[in-house]
Amino acid sequence: MDKFEKLQGIAAPMPLVNIDTDMIIPKVFLKSIARTGFGANLFDEMRFNRDGTEIPDFVLNKPQYRKAEILVAGDNFGCGSSREHAPWAIADFGIKCVVSTSFADIFFNNCFKNGILPVVLPQEQVDLLMKDAEKGENARMTVDLETQEITTSDGDVISFDVDPFKKHCLLNGLDDIALTMEKASAIDTFEAQANAARPWA
């Protein structure tokens, strides 16, 4: 997993509330357990017509937001089913941070496990970031995980909270497997001692 330290990028405004995981990645695309390749179908039913042509008015189809790395969203983002494909699709598209007033718990935790920083802020601060994102590609935000601050294109600074353990994992690029491998030496020692004590096992 890539480290998340400081991100300066384009923020896309998506003020819709209750964006569920089926809207993020429709169930018809859940045909693989690989983490890659889902970005092409992110928000598929909102991004594309049934004939495969783009819907021009959808935010991520607009030229200024095609390379967005930050998503400023409405309340209750990631609700619905617990599919991990949703953060896979977001990450594969290139979005590394999602800001909202609230997230569904399972989606929220899955984001951290897949290198995405979900930031929870009060409505008035989300509104400020939403307005800044509406300026387009020249209005770049900075998300600094180390200092736990988001800086708007106008220089306004917003602080956010993050669990210290989840912050450590993102800063160091540690997913569940990497966390386990940090203890490889202790695991090897335990296995050697166990084998010596019970050679018949």
mmCIF file of C-alpha atoms in Angstrom:
data_model
loop_
_atom_site.group_PDB
_atom_site.id
_atom_site.type_symbol
_atom_site.label_atom_id
_atom_site.label_comp_id
_atom_site.label_asym_id
_atom_site.label_seq_id
_atom_site.Cartn_x
_atom_site.Cartn_y
_atom_site.Cartn_z
ATOM 1 C CA MET A 1 0.000 0.000 0.000
ATOM 2 C CA ASP A 2 1.326 3.450 -0.899
ATOM 3 C CA LYS A 3 2.140 5.818 1.948
ATOM 4 C CA PHE A 4 -0.207 8.747 2.517
ATOM 5 C CA GLU A 5 1.658 11.774 3.854
ATOM 6 C CA LYS A 6 0.699 15.016 2.108
ATOM 7 C CA LEU A 7 -1.628 15.303 -0.867
ATOM 8 C CA GLN A 8 -2.075 18.392 -3.009
ATOM 9 C CA GLY A 9 -4.655 17.866 -5.676
ATOM 10 C CA ILE A 10 -7.907 18.689 -7.393
ATOM 11 C CA ALA A 11 -11.034 18.249 -5.289
ATOM 12 C CA ALA A 12 -14.300 17.222 -6.940
ATOM 13 C CA PRO A 13 -17.575 18.419 -5.366
ATOM 14 C CA MET A 14 -20.256 15.725 -4.990
ATOM 15 C CA PRO A 15 -22.924 17.106 -2.630
ATOM 16 C CA LEU A 16 -25.259 14.104 -2.938
ATOM 17 C CA VAL A 17 -26.236 12.468 0.358
ATOM 18 C CA ASN A 18 -26.511 8.730 1.024
ATOM 19 C CA ILE A 19 -24.177 7.658 -1.776
ATOM 20 C CA ASP A 20 -24.196 3.906 -1.205
ATOM 21 C CA THR A 21 -21.681 1.273 -2.242
ATOM 22 C CA ASP A 22 -23.862 0.108 -5.151
ATOM 23 C CA MET A 23 -23.725 3.639 -6.546
ATOM 24 C CA ILE A 24 -19.958 3.664 -6.031
ATOM 25 C CA ILE A 25 -19.466 0.315 -7.810
ATOM 26 C CA PRO A 26 -22.612 -1.463 -9.074
ATOM 27 C CA LYS A 27 -22.922 -5.157 -8.192
ATOM 28 C CA VAL A 28 -22.723 -6.208 -11.844
ATOM 29 C CA PHE A 29 -18.994 -5.407 -11.771
ATOM 30 C CA LEU A 30 -18.151 -7.492 -8.689
ATOM 31 C CA LYS A 31 -16.589 -10.289 -10.708
ATOM 32 C CA SER A 32 -13.039 -10.179 -9.404
ATOM 33 C CA ILE A 33 -11.235 -10.160 -6.070
ATOM 34 C CA ALA A 34 -8.262 -8.289 -7.536
ATOM 35 C CA ARG A 35 -8.037 -4.748 -6.230
ATOM 36 C CA THR A 36 -7.350 -3.187 -9.616
ATOM 37 C CA GLY A 37 -9.463 -2.435 -12.661
ATOM 38 C CA PHE A 38 -12.551 -1.142 -10.875
ATOM 39 C CA GLY A 39 -11.826 2.548 -11.405
ATOM 40 C CA ALA A 40 -13.241 2.397 -14.912
ATOM 41 C CA ASN A 41 -16.638 1.551 -13.415
ATOM 42 C CA LEU A 42 -16.588 3.951 -10.455
ATOM 43 C CA PHE A 43 -20.037 5.607 -10.188
ATOM 44 C CA ASP A 44 -20.889 3.756 -13.419
ATOM 45 C CA GLU A 45 -24.632 4.434 -13.431
ATOM 46 C CA MET A 46 -24.032 8.137 -12.810
ATOM 47 C CA ARG A 47 -21.059 8.464 -15.182
ATOM 48 C CA PHE A 48 -22.365 6.592 -18.230
ATOM 49 C CA ASN A 49 -25.475 6.189 -20.316
ATOM 50 C CA ARG A 50 -26.592 2.621 -21.040
ATOM 51 C CA ASP A 51 -24.915 2.794 -24.454
ATOM 52 C CA GLY A 52 -21.578 3.470 -22.735
ATOM 53 C CA THR A 53 -21.352 7.160 -23.606
ATOM 54 C CA GLU A 54 -20.441 9.606 -20.875
ATOM 55 C CA ILE A 55 -22.993 11.745 -19.084
ATOM 56 C CA PRO A 56 -21.387 15.196 -19.506
ATOM 57 C CA ASP A 57 -22.946 16.761 -16.424
ATOM 58 C CA PHE A 58 -21.528 14.195 -13.997
ATOM 59 C CA VAL A 59 -18.729 15.845 -12.032
ATOM 60 C CA LEU A 60 -15.956 13.319 -12.761
ATOM 61 C CA ASN A 61 -16.699 13.532 -16.493
ATOM 62 C CA LYS A 62 -16.066 17.266 -16.548
ATOM 63 C CA PRO A 63 -12.592 18.114 -17.892
ATOM 64 C CA GLN A 64 -11.555 20.017 -14.764
ATOM 65 C CA TYR A 65 -12.285 17.038 -12.472
ATOM 66 C CA ARG A 66 -11.083 14.033 -14.470
ATOM 67 C CA LYS A 67 -7.878 13.900 -12.445
ATOM 68 C CA ALA A 68 -9.452 14.631 -9.066
ATOM 69 C CA GLU A 69 -7.664 13.056 -6.105
ATOM 70 C CA ILE A 70 -9.982 14.440 -3.418
ATOM 71 C CA LEU A 71 -13.751 13.966 -3.220
ATOM 72 C CA VAL A 72 -15.908 16.317 -1.134
ATOM 73 C CA ALA A 73 -19.169 14.454 -0.612
ATOM 74 C CA GLY A 74 -22.548 14.705 1.076
ATOM 75 C CA ASP A 75 -23.604 13.060 4.317
ATOM 76 C CA ASN A 76 -23.560 9.282 4.952
ATOM 77 C CA PHE A 77 -21.069 8.390 2.222
ATOM 78 C CA GLY A 78 -20.449 4.679 1.592
ATOM 79 C CA CYS A 79 -23.652 3.367 3.143
ATOM 80 C CA GLY A 80 -25.348 0.176 1.949
ATOM 81 C CA SER A 81 -23.626 -3.175 1.553
ATOM 82 C CA SER A 82 -20.181 -3.819 2.993
ATOM 83 C CA ARG A 83 -18.397 -4.569 -0.301
ATOM 84 C CA GLU A 84 -14.699 -3.725 -0.200
ATOM 85 C CA HIS A 85 -14.859 -3.226 -3.964
ATOM 86 C CA ALA A 86 -16.134 0.303 -3.255
ATOM 87 C CA PRO A 87 -12.849 1.653 -1.845
ATOM 88 C CA TRP A 88 -10.992 -0.454 -4.422
ATOM 89 C CA ALA A 89 -12.826 1.422 -7.194
ATOM 90 C CA ILE A 90 -12.220 4.807 -5.572
ATOM 91 C CA ALA A 91 -8.507 4.115 -5.133
ATOM 92 C CA ASP A 92 -8.142 2.668 -8.632
ATOM 93 C CA PHE A 93 -9.700 5.806 -10.110
ATOM 94 C CA GLY A 94 -7.047 7.857 -8.315
ATOM 95 C CA ILE A 95 -9.001 9.378 -5.433
ATOM 96 C CA LYS A 96 -6.945 9.301 -2.233
ATOM 97 C CA CYS A 97 -9.108 11.325 0.173
ATOM 98 C CA VAL A 98 -12.870 11.577 0.721
ATOM 99 C CA VAL A 99 -14.362 14.308 2.910
ATOM 100 C CA SER A 100 -17.881 14.079 4.340
ATOM 101 C CA THR A 101 -19.888 14.803 7.468
ATOM 102 C CA SER A 102 -20.264 11.041 8.046
ATOM 103 C CA PHE A 103 -19.405 7.643 6.601
ATOM 104 C CA ALA A 104 -20.825 4.158 6.983
ATOM 105 C CA ASP A 105 -18.624 2.341 9.523
ATOM 106 C CA ILE A 106 -17.514 -0.589 7.347
ATOM 107 C CA PHE A 107 -16.735 1.619 4.362
ATOM 108 C CA PHE A 108 -14.872 4.050 6.631
ATOM 109 C CA ASN A 109 -12.596 1.296 7.983
ATOM 110 C CA ASN A 110 -12.109 -0.270 4.543
ATOM 111 C CA CYS A 111 -10.810 3.069 3.243
ATOM 112 C CA PHE A 112 -7.892 3.036 5.681
ATOM 113 C CA LYS A 113 -7.066 -0.556 4.704
ATOM 114 C CA ASN A 114 -6.825 0.507 1.062
ATOM 115 C CA GLY A 115 -4.767 3.683 1.342
ATOM 116 C CA ILE A 116 -7.667 6.156 1.298
ATOM 117 C CA LEU A 117 -8.036 8.862 3.952
ATOM 118 C CA PRO A 118 -11.690 9.451 4.927
ATOM 119 C CA VAL A 119 -12.079 12.779 6.741
ATOM 120 C CA VAL A 120 -15.116 13.565 8.898
ATOM 121 C CA LEU A 121 -15.896 17.264 9.397
ATOM 122 C CA PRO A 122 -18.838 19.383 10.583
ATOM 123 C CA GLN A 123 -21.298 20.497 7.912
ATOM 124 C CA GLU A 124 -20.089 24.109 7.813
ATOM 125 C CA GLN A 125 -16.512 23.009 7.101
ATOM 126 C CA VAL A 126 -17.629 20.535 4.441
ATOM 127 C CA ASP A 127 -19.646 23.367 2.874
ATOM 128 C CA LEU A 128 -16.505 25.528 2.808
ATOM 129 C CA LEU A 129 -14.521 22.765 1.089
ATOM 130 C CA MET A 130 -17.397 22.055 -1.303
ATOM 131 C CA LYS A 131 -17.445 25.708 -2.355
ATOM 132 C CA ASP A 132 -13.675 25.669 -2.842
ATOM 133 C CA ALA A 133 -13.892 22.480 -4.921
ATOM 134 C CA GLU A 134 -16.456 24.098 -7.200
ATOM 135 C CA LYS A 135 -13.726 26.460 -8.449
ATOM 136 C CA GLY A 136 -12.306 23.665 -10.616
ATOM 137 C CA GLU A 137 -8.828 22.397 -11.398
ATOM 138 C CA ASN A 138 -6.978 25.607 -10.519
ATOM 139 C CA ALA A 139 -8.246 25.478 -6.926
ATOM 140 C CA ARG A 140 -6.070 22.770 -5.425
ATOM 141 C CA MET A 141 -6.447 21.637 -1.848
ATOM 142 C CA THR A 142 -3.712 20.267 0.374
ATOM 143 C CA VAL A 143 -4.397 17.408 2.761
ATOM 144 C CA ASP A 144 -1.605 16.941 5.302
ATOM 145 C CA LEU A 145 -2.047 13.766 7.335
ATOM 146 C CA GLU A 146 0.947 14.424 9.590
ATOM 147 C CA THR A 147 -0.449 17.760 10.811
ATOM 148 C CA GLN A 148 -4.070 16.654 10.308
ATOM 149 C CA GLU A 149 -4.965 19.752 8.317
ATOM 150 C CA ILE A 150 -6.708 20.553 5.051
ATOM 151 C CA THR A 151 -5.733 23.822 3.385
ATOM 152 C CA THR A 152 -8.054 25.338 0.796
ATOM 153 C CA SER A 153 -6.931 27.139 -2.338
ATOM 154 C CA ASP A 154 -7.543 30.419 -0.477
ATOM 155 C CA GLY A 155 -5.326 29.398 2.425
ATOM 156 C CA ASP A 156 -8.051 28.546 4.936
ATOM 157 C CA VAL A 157 -6.870 25.759 7.252
ATOM 158 C CA ILE A 158 -9.226 23.132 8.644
ATOM 159 C CA SER A 159 -8.075 20.629 11.274
ATOM 160 C CA PHE A 160 -9.432 17.105 11.372
ATOM 161 C CA ASP A 161 -9.283 14.162 13.755
ATOM 162 C CA VAL A 162 -7.958 10.718 12.867
ATOM 163 C CA ASP A 163 -7.391 7.598 14.928
ATOM 164 C CA PRO A 164 -3.666 7.432 15.847
ATOM 165 C CA PHE A 165 -3.311 3.778 14.830
ATOM 166 C CA LYS A 166 -5.030 4.321 11.463
ATOM 167 C CA LYS A 167 -2.881 7.415 10.937
ATOM 168 C CA HIS A 168 0.261 5.355 11.612
ATOM 169 C CA CYS A 169 -0.831 2.750 9.079
ATOM 170 C CA LEU A 170 -1.522 5.306 6.344
ATOM 171 C CA LEU A 171 1.670 7.273 6.944
ATOM 172 C CA ASN A 172 3.702 4.067 6.668
ATOM 173 C CA GLY A 173 1.684 2.361 3.935
ATOM 174 C CA LEU A 174 0.725 -0.572 6.146
ATOM 175 C CA ASP A 175 -2.222 -2.779 5.210
ATOM 176 C CA ASP A 176 -3.243 -5.815 7.293
ATOM 177 C CA ILE A 177 -0.597 -8.057 5.727
ATOM 178 C CA ALA A 178 2.181 -5.504 6.172
ATOM 179 C CA LEU A 179 1.157 -5.032 9.803
ATOM 180 C CA THR A 180 1.521 -8.769 10.352
ATOM 181 C CA MET A 181 4.907 -8.826 8.626
ATOM 182 C CA GLU A 182 6.154 -6.152 11.039
ATOM 183 C CA LYS A 183 5.981 -8.927 13.638
ATOM 184 C CA ALA A 184 7.750 -11.494 11.443
ATOM 185 C CA SER A 185 10.722 -11.826 13.795
ATOM 186 C CA ALA A 186 8.483 -12.418 16.821
ATOM 187 C CA ILE A 187 6.404 -14.909 14.843
ATOM 188 C CA ASP A 188 9.534 -16.813 13.775
ATOM 189 C CA THR A 189 10.777 -16.910 17.388
ATOM 190 C CA PHE A 190 7.417 -18.206 18.625
ATOM 191 C CA GLU A 191 7.308 -20.893 15.910
ATOM 192 C CA ALA A 192 10.857 -22.035 16.728
ATOM 193 C CA GLN A 193 10.054 -22.270 20.439
ATOM 194 C CA ALA A 194 6.800 -24.092 19.753
ATOM 195 C CA ASN A 195 8.543 -26.608 17.474
ATOM 196 C CA ALA A 196 11.248 -27.223 20.072
ATOM 197 C CA ALA A 197 8.698 -27.745 22.832
ATOM 198 C CA ARG A 198 6.415 -29.963 20.732
ATOM 199 C CA PRO A 199 8.522 -31.627 18.031
ATOM 200 C CA TRP A 200 5.779 -34.144 17.394
ATOM 201 C CA ALA A 201 3.237 -31.450 16.434
#
